[in-house]
Amino acid sequence: MKLLLSSALISLSLGSLAQNTVVATDEIALNQTANHAHSEIAIIPEPVTITKQDGHFKLPESILIQTSKPTELKQAIAFLQERLSVPTGYFVSSTAAASNTANIRLVLTERNDAAIGAEGYHLQVTPQQITITANKPAGIFYGVQTLMQLLPKEIESKEEVKDVTWKVPCVNITDYPRLGWRGLMFDVARHFFTKDEVKQYIDAMVRYKYNILHLHLTDDEGWRIEIKGYPKLTEVGAWNVKRVGSFGNFIPTKPEEPRNYGGFYTQEDLKELVAYAKERFVNILPEVDVPGHSLAAVASYPELSCTPDAVNYKVRSGERIMDWSRGVPPLAMVDNTLCPANEKVYEFLDTVVSQVAKIFPFEYMHMGGDEAPHNFWEKTPQILELMKRENLKNMHQVQSYFERRLEKIVAKHGKRFMAWDEVLEGGVSQSTAVMSWRDMKYGVQAAKNKHEVVMSPTQYAYLDYMQADEITEPKVYKGLRLSKTYQFDPVPDGVDPKYIKGGQGNLWTEQVYNIRQAEYQTWPRGFALAESVWSPKEKKNWNNFFARTEQHFERLAIAETKYAPSVYDPIFTVKRTADGKLLVTLDKEVEDLDIYYSFDNSFPDHFYPKYTEPLVVPIDANMLRVITYRGKKPIGRMMNMPIEELNKRAPMKK
Ligand code: ACM
């Protein structure tokens, strides 16, 4: 997502988010425990049914896992061995022989248990034994993830932890997912992430029962897949000039600046990632984003363009190349497209698809299709000839011509064709699977037209968006708070659920320069999305979810996975009083917090004035500082809001 909004629009959208948040919180203000109350059972995503029983199972110092199917269940066994031994320092072994003394039993059903399907499980914990039963290895693996969440949080530690009583509350859990496609998209094109970093990302997502990792592998800023026969894609296309700051507005690069920032995956690297993900029941969906977002490919092979000036193009380093002022599709300042009227493009794509299809066993291949600018095509003689020859009426139909040919290539190599929702505009074949991003309504429309749909709308699922006010977040196009993400329902009313494969969150990385920030953007919104795609819709409850979220913050901290504390930051809304004064409202996403503030430039603590009603900004003030507390404990970040910024957000009427 690259829609660039002015700061006035950002503040407007945050203003409307604030209102949404208030409504959401009112709707679910029933049946609440205090957010910070620690419950012994705090599972994310919330299981279908949990029955708590008396007592605990205490891990012995020598833990025996028993299963009669050790080959089928090797992933679950390996996971348990690693996770149960490292933090406890205990000895963990497994046996295939029937055993009366086994502590953990993993049971694959002999007869299919229809209630739990291919990914569900039963987990029973008694004082004597833990039993996980499932129809398939995936279900056992998810049962194991739930078991980890029933253990003390220190089970997430990467080293031994002393003085913990390693016990599990006795429970009966039956659990299975609401939807089959539970994805996260990780953009490794805008910024490159190493193979180990991608594994780290996978490790975090499997805790929350995600089963699809969509890798966005090509874009204007980098081509990340080795393709045999096209070596320049990775010699040239994988590298740009390192810049930091506000992406999109970097100073244009100079010829003498080294192009040594980036990287790519060899085909062997990608196969290793596929295997790593598969061992954790995650499929990798590869995305090659064409015909737009293709500057890295064009800079490597200018003959793929129909624009003669492409010989001078360079891989983008974050400088401005698009004019977004009139929306999508943007006006391109350089032609970052593969030319639909150029036969070399189809030869190229045939080679790329054939190799990508062999690396990734997943049945779908995502071929992008988003935000392709049409303004260069409008002036390209070859395109105009193509339109005449093929009777194409407009540029959407030109893109559709391209997409239909591409679908045939993808099908020839044994894959199902998936693309972003723009491809619907010129008409595509019904077998195209649509990933809906611009708005839920495109996914709804696609499902009505009997396309398979994955919902990943900006309104709920864009993990690159800011989680709180831009004064505390790295600035991106728009805001999306946790409570709003939690409202995501991938199967809206009025849609035939059989067309909705599932949902996913998308982490674009223009502004994400390192893996710690990738984690920060993903969690806790990744919890909310996981619950939206796994848990029964009727069980969703914000306050209950947030109480569990806080416990998982502690788990992530021990696992050394970064998360955003932005949910504790108040929401600023500003307007003018009748006599022109600034009036600031502070809303909270988390009810049981207090907000303290100052206008005198000093740092507020819980001895300062407490926010109880909208604040009138004093005449000479130049800074509003706020911080949230729970009781006597500071919990939010110090937020420094310049009055100048408030003035911009509520300009004086002329
Ligand atoms: C997208 O965000 N351009 C799919």
XYZ file of C-alpha atoms and ligand atoms in Angstrom:
658
model
C 0.000 0.000 0.000
C 1.503 3.240 -1.013
C -1.391 5.707 -1.009
C 0.164 8.870 0.239
C -2.031 11.099 2.341
C -1.342 14.563 3.546
C -0.922 15.034 7.272
C -4.316 16.737 7.403
C -5.856 13.573 6.031
C -3.891 11.439 8.453
C -5.250 13.384 11.371
C -8.748 13.187 9.930
C -8.509 9.460 9.571
C -7.188 9.104 13.096
C -10.059 11.291 14.243
C -12.555 8.950 12.677
C -10.706 5.955 14.088
C -11.088 7.508 17.494
C -14.832 7.602 17.028
C -14.885 4.030 15.802
C -12.910 2.964 18.805
C -15.309 4.551 21.222
C -18.268 2.841 19.571
C -16.453 -0.486 19.556
C -15.579 -0.244 23.206
C -19.135 0.645 24.186
C -20.495 -2.296 22.257
C -18.391 -4.773 24.125
C -18.273 -3.253 27.553
C -20.214 -6.159 29.020
C -18.900 -9.087 30.957
C -15.508 -7.632 31.696
C -12.678 -8.548 33.943
C -10.077 -5.904 34.657
C -7.661 -5.894 31.743
C -4.637 -6.510 33.863
C -6.069 -9.458 35.793
C -3.791 -12.380 35.076
C -5.678 -15.482 34.247
C -3.938 -18.812 34.211
C -5.525 -19.554 30.855
C -4.913 -16.938 28.159
C -4.869 -18.567 24.762
C -4.623 -16.652 21.484
C -6.446 -17.335 19.252
C -9.304 -18.180 21.591
C -10.190 -21.886 21.273
C -13.658 -23.125 20.342
C -14.345 -24.639 23.791
C -12.367 -24.736 27.018
C -13.498 -26.485 30.174
C -11.346 -25.803 33.180
C -10.957 -28.579 35.754
C -9.362 -28.670 39.182
C -5.699 -29.356 39.586
C -2.530 -29.162 37.578
C -0.165 -31.325 35.653
C 3.395 -30.699 36.830
C 6.199 -31.344 34.359
C 8.606 -33.965 35.733
C 12.348 -33.492 35.294
C 12.375 -36.331 32.828
C 9.532 -35.875 30.356
C 8.389 -38.784 28.209
C 6.378 -38.172 25.028
C 4.545 -41.159 23.633
C 3.074 -41.611 20.163
C 2.544 -44.639 17.983
C 3.124 -42.492 14.878
C 6.564 -40.931 15.432
C 7.258 -40.422 11.725
C 4.032 -38.581 10.997
C 4.418 -36.526 14.162
C 8.108 -35.735 13.983
C 7.508 -31.979 13.750
C 5.379 -31.873 16.897
C 7.848 -34.095 18.754
C 10.840 -31.980 17.698
C 9.020 -28.805 18.684
C 8.090 -30.190 22.100
C 11.594 -31.491 22.699
C 13.156 -28.137 21.956
C 10.625 -25.951 23.774
C 10.232 -28.163 26.836
C 13.941 -28.770 27.375
C 15.576 -25.356 26.800
C 13.777 -23.201 29.412
C 13.288 -25.980 31.974
C 16.667 -27.686 31.659
C 14.688 -30.945 31.857
C 15.333 -34.103 29.896
C 12.775 -34.840 27.161
C 12.540 -38.155 25.342
C 10.010 -39.868 23.127
C 8.868 -43.418 22.570
C 6.705 -45.228 20.065
C 6.056 -48.101 22.467
C 2.846 -48.171 24.479
C 3.705 -46.719 27.869
C 1.829 -46.291 31.119
C 4.267 -43.702 32.331
C 4.218 -41.312 29.360
C 3.612 -37.700 30.400
C 2.477 -36.400 27.034
C 0.537 -38.552 24.581
C 0.117 -37.527 20.958
C -2.675 -39.479 19.323
C -3.665 -39.517 15.665
C -7.245 -40.766 15.350
C -7.881 -44.124 13.692
C -11.322 -42.958 12.542
C -11.801 -39.400 11.360
C -13.317 -37.123 14.013
C -15.435 -34.882 11.806
C -15.909 -32.286 14.541
C -12.285 -31.111 14.403
C -11.409 -31.457 10.693
C -7.870 -31.456 9.322
C -6.415 -28.763 11.606
C -8.365 -29.172 14.835
C -7.412 -31.017 18.016
C -8.562 -32.075 21.465
C -6.272 -31.277 24.362
C -6.869 -32.922 27.698
C -4.753 -32.120 30.716
C -5.203 -34.182 33.910
C -2.884 -34.255 36.937
C -1.410 -37.492 35.503
C -1.080 -36.851 31.793
C -1.431 -34.527 28.814
C -3.165 -35.945 25.735
C -3.439 -34.269 22.355
C -5.670 -35.979 19.810
C -6.140 -34.953 16.175
C -6.980 -36.363 12.767
C -3.822 -34.983 11.151
C -0.322 -33.924 12.176
C -1.278 -30.253 11.707
C -3.909 -30.600 14.434
C -1.404 -32.170 16.823
C 0.984 -29.296 16.096
C -1.704 -26.704 16.898
C -2.562 -28.598 20.078
C 1.105 -28.343 21.016
C 0.994 -24.562 20.445
C -1.971 -24.327 22.796
C -0.143 -26.440 25.362
C 2.800 -23.993 25.242
C 0.395 -21.155 26.054
C -0.908 -23.064 29.092
C 2.605 -23.336 30.516
C 4.151 -20.437 32.469
C 5.318 -17.622 30.184
C 8.967 -18.485 30.838
C 8.470 -21.482 28.535
C 9.223 -18.959 25.755
C 12.743 -18.378 27.038
C 15.744 -19.087 24.848
C 17.761 -20.091 27.890
C 17.197 -22.027 31.096
C 15.063 -20.261 33.725
C 15.348 -21.269 37.381
C 12.682 -21.089 40.088
C 9.652 -21.632 37.891
C 7.058 -24.257 38.747
C 6.431 -25.810 35.350
C 2.776 -26.687 35.618
C -0.245 -26.732 33.347
C -3.829 -26.168 34.552
C -6.136 -29.137 34.017
C -8.420 -28.456 31.050
C -10.414 -30.024 28.275
C -10.105 -28.105 25.035
C -11.696 -28.771 21.665
C -10.499 -26.475 18.961
C -10.481 -26.033 15.191
C -10.124 -23.054 12.849
C -12.912 -20.949 11.448
C -11.076 -20.500 8.128
C -8.508 -22.441 6.129
C -6.414 -19.496 4.894
C -4.775 -17.754 7.850
C -2.051 -15.651 6.399
C 0.513 -12.991 6.951
C 2.209 -11.236 4.062
C 5.820 -10.232 4.525
C 7.237 -7.800 1.965
C 10.882 -8.779 1.521
C 11.209 -6.640 -1.605
C 11.082 -3.055 -0.333
C 13.596 -3.930 2.308
C 15.423 -7.194 2.137
C 15.210 -9.610 5.057
C 17.663 -12.486 5.362
C 16.717 -16.127 5.285
C 17.220 -16.340 9.054
C 15.023 -13.300 9.618
C 12.246 -14.879 7.565
C 12.586 -18.013 9.725
C 12.321 -15.831 12.820
C 9.121 -14.318 11.402
C 7.740 -17.817 10.761
C 8.596 -18.903 14.313
C 6.497 -16.057 15.701
C 3.515 -16.641 13.412
C 3.184 -20.364 14.120
C 2.549 -19.651 17.800
C -0.712 -18.055 16.676
C -1.702 -20.857 14.291
C -1.119 -18.992 11.025
C -0.684 -21.350 8.097
C 0.218 -19.122 5.117
C 3.257 -16.924 4.678
C 2.811 -14.769 1.594
C 6.238 -13.533 0.489
C 6.137 -10.391 -1.638
C 9.325 -11.139 -3.562
C 9.599 -8.471 -6.238
C 8.950 -4.753 -6.410
C 10.417 -1.455 -7.630
C 13.034 -1.587 -4.865
C 14.273 -5.116 -5.370
C 13.989 -8.432 -7.156
C 14.720 -11.137 -4.574
C 14.530 -14.486 -6.443
C 17.410 -16.045 -8.351
C 16.107 -16.850 -11.863
C 18.343 -18.989 -14.042
C 18.838 -17.415 -17.475
C 18.169 -13.882 -16.159
C 21.214 -13.238 -13.945
C 20.861 -9.451 -13.962
C 17.641 -9.727 -11.943
C 19.819 -10.412 -8.933
C 23.113 -8.825 -10.062
C 21.376 -5.496 -10.757
C 17.776 -5.844 -9.596
C 18.487 -6.832 -5.995
C 20.491 -3.746 -5.071
C 19.831 -0.088 -4.447
C 21.299 2.807 -2.485
C 20.810 2.723 1.263
C 18.677 5.572 2.507
C 16.841 6.192 5.761
C 14.220 8.779 6.639
C 10.845 9.325 5.001
C 10.582 6.724 2.267
C 9.032 8.034 -0.925
C 10.704 11.379 -0.684
C 14.382 10.478 -0.621
C 16.761 12.680 -2.590
C 17.309 11.165 -6.084
C 20.417 8.987 -6.152
C 23.649 10.074 -7.840
C 25.604 7.840 -10.254
C 28.598 7.648 -7.908
C 26.557 6.344 -4.947
C 27.221 2.635 -4.355
C 24.309 0.277 -5.075
C 25.152 -2.283 -2.456
C 22.061 -2.331 -0.258
C 19.661 -5.268 -0.566
C 20.077 -8.944 -1.320
C 18.294 -11.930 -2.767
C 17.543 -15.588 -2.136
C 19.096 -18.319 -4.222
C 16.713 -21.028 -5.322
C 18.303 -23.261 -2.687
C 17.643 -20.611 -0.012
C 13.995 -20.488 -1.013
C 13.673 -24.262 -0.953
C 15.148 -24.205 2.536
C 12.554 -21.619 3.600
C 9.753 -23.674 2.052
C 10.929 -26.738 4.003
C 11.323 -24.754 7.227
C 7.802 -23.363 6.879
C 6.345 -26.740 5.913
C 7.788 -28.344 9.056
C 5.703 -25.805 10.946
C 2.566 -26.368 8.832
C 2.983 -23.094 6.966
C 2.694 -22.897 3.191
C 4.607 -20.161 1.424
C 2.666 -18.255 -1.221
C 5.176 -16.581 -3.576
C 4.258 -13.251 -5.147
C 5.880 -11.873 -8.278
C 4.282 -8.456 -8.632
C 3.632 -7.594 -12.297
C 2.936 -5.670 -14.517
C 3.315 -2.683 -12.120
C 5.827 -2.506 -9.283
C 8.408 -3.902 -11.695
C 11.136 -1.268 -11.792
C 13.785 -3.662 -10.441
C 13.091 -6.062 -13.328
C 12.968 -3.233 -15.874
C 16.222 -1.715 -14.596
C 17.819 -5.167 -15.030
C 16.281 -5.876 -18.453
C 15.095 -2.616 -20.090
C 13.918 -4.587 -23.127
C 10.920 -5.693 -21.000
C 9.619 -2.134 -21.200
C 8.062 -0.321 -24.157
C 9.523 2.980 -22.932
C 12.853 3.760 -24.647
C 14.111 5.713 -21.628
C 14.033 2.499 -19.548
C 17.713 1.980 -20.471
C 18.442 4.778 -17.989
C 16.294 3.413 -15.165
C 17.720 2.311 -11.825
C 16.294 0.158 -9.053
C 14.347 2.487 -6.792
C 15.957 3.629 -3.560
C 12.839 5.298 -2.148
C 12.861 8.438 -4.259
C 9.551 9.705 -5.612
C 8.472 7.824 -8.758
C 4.681 8.113 -8.587
C 2.141 10.850 -8.254
C -0.582 9.492 -5.953
C -2.548 12.723 -5.744
C -5.435 11.406 -7.826
C -5.540 7.926 -6.199
C -5.182 4.455 -7.710
C -3.865 3.796 -10.300
C -1.207 6.437 -9.766
C 0.472 8.563 -12.398
C 3.912 7.164 -12.982
C 6.886 9.472 -13.342
C 8.984 6.523 -14.556
C 7.485 3.552 -16.354
C 7.755 0.784 -13.753
C 5.666 -1.677 -15.762
C 6.325 -4.726 -17.848
C 4.877 -3.917 -21.261
C 1.764 -5.973 -22.113
C 2.417 -5.424 -25.845
C 5.897 -6.901 -25.744
C 6.276 -10.629 -26.500
C 9.596 -10.709 -24.649
C 7.630 -10.058 -21.457
C 5.635 -13.276 -21.835
C 8.802 -15.274 -22.559
C 10.345 -13.748 -19.456
C 7.291 -14.514 -17.330
C 7.141 -18.067 -18.625
C 10.713 -18.625 -17.444
C 10.091 -16.925 -14.084
C 6.831 -18.771 -13.417
C 8.287 -22.140 -14.434
C 11.136 -21.758 -11.939
C 9.069 -20.255 -9.136
C 6.493 -23.045 -9.582
C 9.211 -25.637 -9.004
C 10.503 -23.965 -5.838
C 7.154 -23.436 -4.116
C 4.888 -26.491 -3.859
C 1.876 -24.409 -2.725
C -0.967 -24.660 -5.239
C -1.417 -20.897 -5.701
C 0.935 -18.366 -7.248
C 0.313 -14.658 -6.656
C 1.149 -12.470 -9.639
C 0.437 -9.017 -8.184
C -1.554 -6.843 -10.567
C -1.960 -3.918 -8.140
C -1.406 -0.241 -8.750
C -0.169 -0.638 -12.330
C 0.070 2.872 -13.742
C -1.422 3.252 -17.188
C -0.177 6.683 -18.224
C 2.911 5.464 -20.099
C 0.863 2.807 -21.880
C -1.512 5.491 -23.150
C 1.363 6.993 -25.138
C 3.029 3.787 -26.288
C 2.592 2.915 -29.998
C 2.908 -0.845 -29.381
C 0.092 -0.667 -26.809
C -2.124 1.294 -29.168
C -1.500 -1.322 -31.876
C -2.303 -4.101 -29.394
C -5.576 -2.391 -28.516
C -6.546 -2.207 -32.160
C -5.560 -5.797 -32.857
C -7.281 -7.237 -29.779
C -10.204 -4.803 -29.718
C -9.315 -3.507 -26.237
C -11.271 -0.409 -25.243
C -9.266 1.008 -22.397
C -6.190 0.493 -20.250
C -8.028 -1.755 -17.767
C -8.711 -4.075 -20.665
C -5.056 -3.854 -21.705
C -4.129 -4.985 -18.228
C -6.750 -7.737 -18.415
C -5.261 -8.954 -21.681
C -1.969 -9.233 -19.827
C -3.542 -10.956 -16.803
C -5.378 -13.516 -18.926
C -2.195 -14.464 -20.768
C -0.379 -14.626 -17.473
C -3.028 -16.879 -15.954
C -2.492 -19.316 -18.844
C 1.252 -19.335 -18.131
C 0.637 -19.939 -14.442
C -1.846 -22.730 -15.204
C 0.568 -24.314 -17.701
C 3.053 -24.650 -14.860
C 0.479 -26.324 -12.666
C -0.549 -23.443 -10.391
C -3.706 -21.537 -9.533
C -3.561 -17.855 -10.417
C -4.068 -15.283 -7.655
C -3.880 -11.499 -7.928
C -4.770 -8.256 -6.135
C -8.296 -6.961 -6.615
C -7.524 -4.377 -9.333
C -7.395 -7.182 -11.882
C -11.195 -7.391 -11.671
C -11.527 -4.005 -13.317
C -10.953 -5.036 -16.905
C -12.470 -8.500 -16.376
C -10.522 -11.678 -15.676
C -11.458 -15.327 -15.858
C -13.558 -16.688 -13.037
C -10.799 -19.059 -12.006
C -8.687 -16.091 -10.854
C -8.419 -16.090 -7.069
C -8.653 -12.537 -5.749
C -6.799 -11.045 -2.842
C -8.930 -8.112 -1.772
C -6.991 -5.168 -0.350
C -8.405 -1.761 -1.294
C -11.619 -2.279 0.609
C -13.783 -5.155 1.841
C -16.258 -4.245 -0.901
C -13.967 -5.508 -3.677
C -13.709 -8.878 -1.968
C -17.478 -8.949 -1.490
C -17.996 -8.179 -5.169
C -15.444 -10.798 -6.232
C -17.185 -13.433 -4.086
C -20.531 -12.458 -5.615
C -18.932 -13.056 -9.010
C -17.860 -16.505 -7.744
C -14.142 -15.833 -7.471
C -12.253 -17.370 -4.597
C -11.323 -14.544 -2.238
C -8.777 -13.885 0.470
C -9.681 -10.821 2.502
C -6.807 -8.532 3.451
C -8.398 -5.087 3.453
C -6.546 -1.910 4.355
C -9.349 -1.046 6.816
C -8.383 -3.881 9.171
C -5.409 -5.838 7.963
C -2.622 -3.460 6.889
C 0.199 -4.087 9.291
C 2.358 -1.311 7.835
C -0.109 1.315 9.050
C 0.579 3.267 12.256
C -0.780 1.720 15.448
C -1.160 5.053 17.228
C -0.607 8.734 16.569
C 2.172 9.629 14.142
C 3.911 11.581 16.915
C 4.891 8.251 18.484
C 4.906 5.928 15.465
C 7.204 5.748 12.469
C 5.186 7.765 9.996
C 3.314 5.782 7.355
C 0.374 6.637 5.143
C -2.419 5.948 7.605
C -3.352 4.699 11.055
C -4.902 1.382 12.098
C -5.342 0.717 15.789
C -5.500 -2.682 17.432
C -9.166 -2.378 18.388
C -10.084 -1.696 14.774
C -8.066 -4.670 13.533
C -9.899 -6.776 16.109
C -13.178 -5.911 14.365
C -12.022 -7.676 11.182
C -14.558 -10.204 9.973
C -13.266 -11.857 6.808
C -16.711 -13.297 6.061
C -19.047 -10.286 6.096
C -22.800 -10.748 6.102
C -24.368 -11.246 2.718
C -21.445 -13.142 1.201
C -21.517 -16.825 0.383
C -18.838 -18.148 2.758
C -17.818 -20.845 0.350
C -15.985 -18.256 -1.747
C -14.040 -16.768 1.159
C -10.893 -18.787 1.640
C -9.805 -16.738 4.618
C -7.980 -13.625 5.637
C -4.535 -12.235 6.096
C -2.547 -9.296 7.384
C -0.122 -7.521 5.065
C 3.187 -6.155 6.224
C 4.566 -3.802 3.572
C 8.072 -2.728 4.385
C 8.790 0.613 2.752
C 9.190 2.049 6.250
C 10.324 -1.162 7.898
C 14.101 -1.222 7.845
C 14.836 -4.168 10.117
C 13.335 -7.325 11.585
C 12.713 -5.767 15.012
C 10.461 -3.196 13.356
C 8.795 -5.924 11.278
C 7.871 -7.620 14.553
C 6.742 -4.343 16.119
C 4.364 -3.736 13.218
C 3.021 -7.295 13.319
C 2.319 -7.749 17.044
C -0.161 -7.338 18.649
C -2.275 -6.750 15.530
C -1.235 -10.240 14.445
C -3.035 -11.557 17.564
C -6.243 -9.784 16.511
C -6.045 -11.100 12.972
C -5.281 -14.626 14.184
C -8.403 -14.529 16.309
C -10.433 -13.195 13.354
C -9.467 -16.128 11.146
C -9.309 -18.925 13.737
C -11.810 -18.346 16.554
C -15.608 -18.624 16.415
C -17.047 -15.228 15.549
C -19.455 -15.415 18.527
C -16.556 -15.735 20.963
C -14.875 -12.502 19.956
C -14.808 -9.997 22.798
C -12.443 -7.024 22.883
C -11.873 -6.768 26.627
C -11.366 -10.468 27.019
C -9.009 -10.424 24.024
C -7.068 -7.474 25.353
C -6.576 -9.117 28.755
C -5.034 -12.084 26.945
C -3.021 -9.738 24.737
C -1.351 -8.218 27.768
C -0.300 -11.650 28.949
C 1.081 -12.381 25.512
C 3.077 -9.143 25.626
C 4.949 -10.777 28.496
C 5.417 -13.965 26.497
C 6.745 -12.067 23.485
C 9.120 -10.140 25.716
C 10.554 -13.423 27.015
C 10.671 -14.850 23.488
C 12.586 -11.678 22.488
C 9.990 -10.836 19.845
C 9.322 -7.120 19.613
C 5.764 -5.824 19.900
C 4.122 -2.419 19.788
C 2.867 -0.889 23.049
C 0.902 1.657 20.958
C -2.459 0.468 22.267
C -1.648 2.310 25.506
C -1.190 5.625 23.699
C -4.227 7.891 23.838
C -6.025 8.985 20.691
C -5.915 12.722 20.043
C -8.873 14.495 18.487
C -8.717 18.244 18.141
C -11.232 20.871 17.197
C -11.789 24.611 17.604
C -14.130 26.150 20.138
C -16.519 28.861 18.958
C -14.005 31.470 20.089
C -11.139 29.829 18.173
C -9.374 27.984 21.011
C -7.956 24.505 20.491
C -9.926 21.792 22.272
C -8.203 18.419 22.651
C -10.028 15.173 23.362
C -8.029 12.163 24.502
C -9.632 8.761 24.006
C -8.337 5.445 25.240
C -8.319 2.030 23.645
C -7.767 0.458 27.077
C -10.389 1.500 29.594
C -8.629 0.995 32.934
C -5.849 3.524 32.343
C -5.459 7.093 33.553
C -3.991 9.819 31.396
C -1.827 12.541 32.990
C -0.819 15.641 31.091
C 1.180 18.825 31.137
C 1.225 22.023 29.087
C 4.254 23.464 30.904
C 6.910 21.442 28.977
C 7.750 19.257 31.972
C 7.226 15.498 31.908
C 3.937 14.473 33.524
C 3.654 11.604 35.990
C 0.771 10.448 38.187
C 1.090 13.543 40.416
C 0.107 15.753 37.453
C -3.420 16.698 36.390
C -5.459 13.703 35.325
C -7.391 13.958 32.097
C -11.137 13.937 32.759
C -12.596 16.164 30.058
C -11.505 17.841 26.802
C -8.578 20.197 27.334
C -8.537 23.812 26.266
C -5.003 24.604 25.140
C -3.600 27.587 27.112
C -2.783 30.578 24.979
C 1.029 30.500 25.079
C 1.530 26.746 25.425
C 3.793 25.124 22.881
C 3.680 21.482 23.954
C 1.093 19.059 25.310
C 2.722 16.043 26.940
C 0.655 13.037 27.978
C 1.345 9.680 29.520
C -0.909 6.799 30.617
C -0.686 5.006 33.956
C -2.323 1.961 35.431
C -2.576 2.869 39.095
C 0.902 4.079 40.015
C 2.627 2.338 37.134
C 3.531 4.226 33.942
C 2.356 2.092 31.069
C 2.133 4.217 27.935
C 4.907 6.171 26.300
C 5.543 9.843 26.914
C 3.727 11.509 24.024
C 4.912 14.964 23.068
C 2.322 16.777 20.990
C 3.493 20.138 19.663
C 0.731 22.734 19.769
C 1.877 23.652 16.288
C 0.798 20.172 15.174
C -2.618 20.600 16.843
C -2.977 23.890 15.008
C -2.332 22.087 11.727
C -4.907 19.426 12.538
C -7.608 22.020 13.320
C -6.800 25.001 11.175
C -8.322 28.330 12.151
C -11.301 29.132 9.909
C -10.486 32.111 7.689
C -1.245 -3.135 -2.268
O -1.279 -2.710 -1.099
N -0.784 -2.364 -3.223
C -1.704 -4.472 -2.623
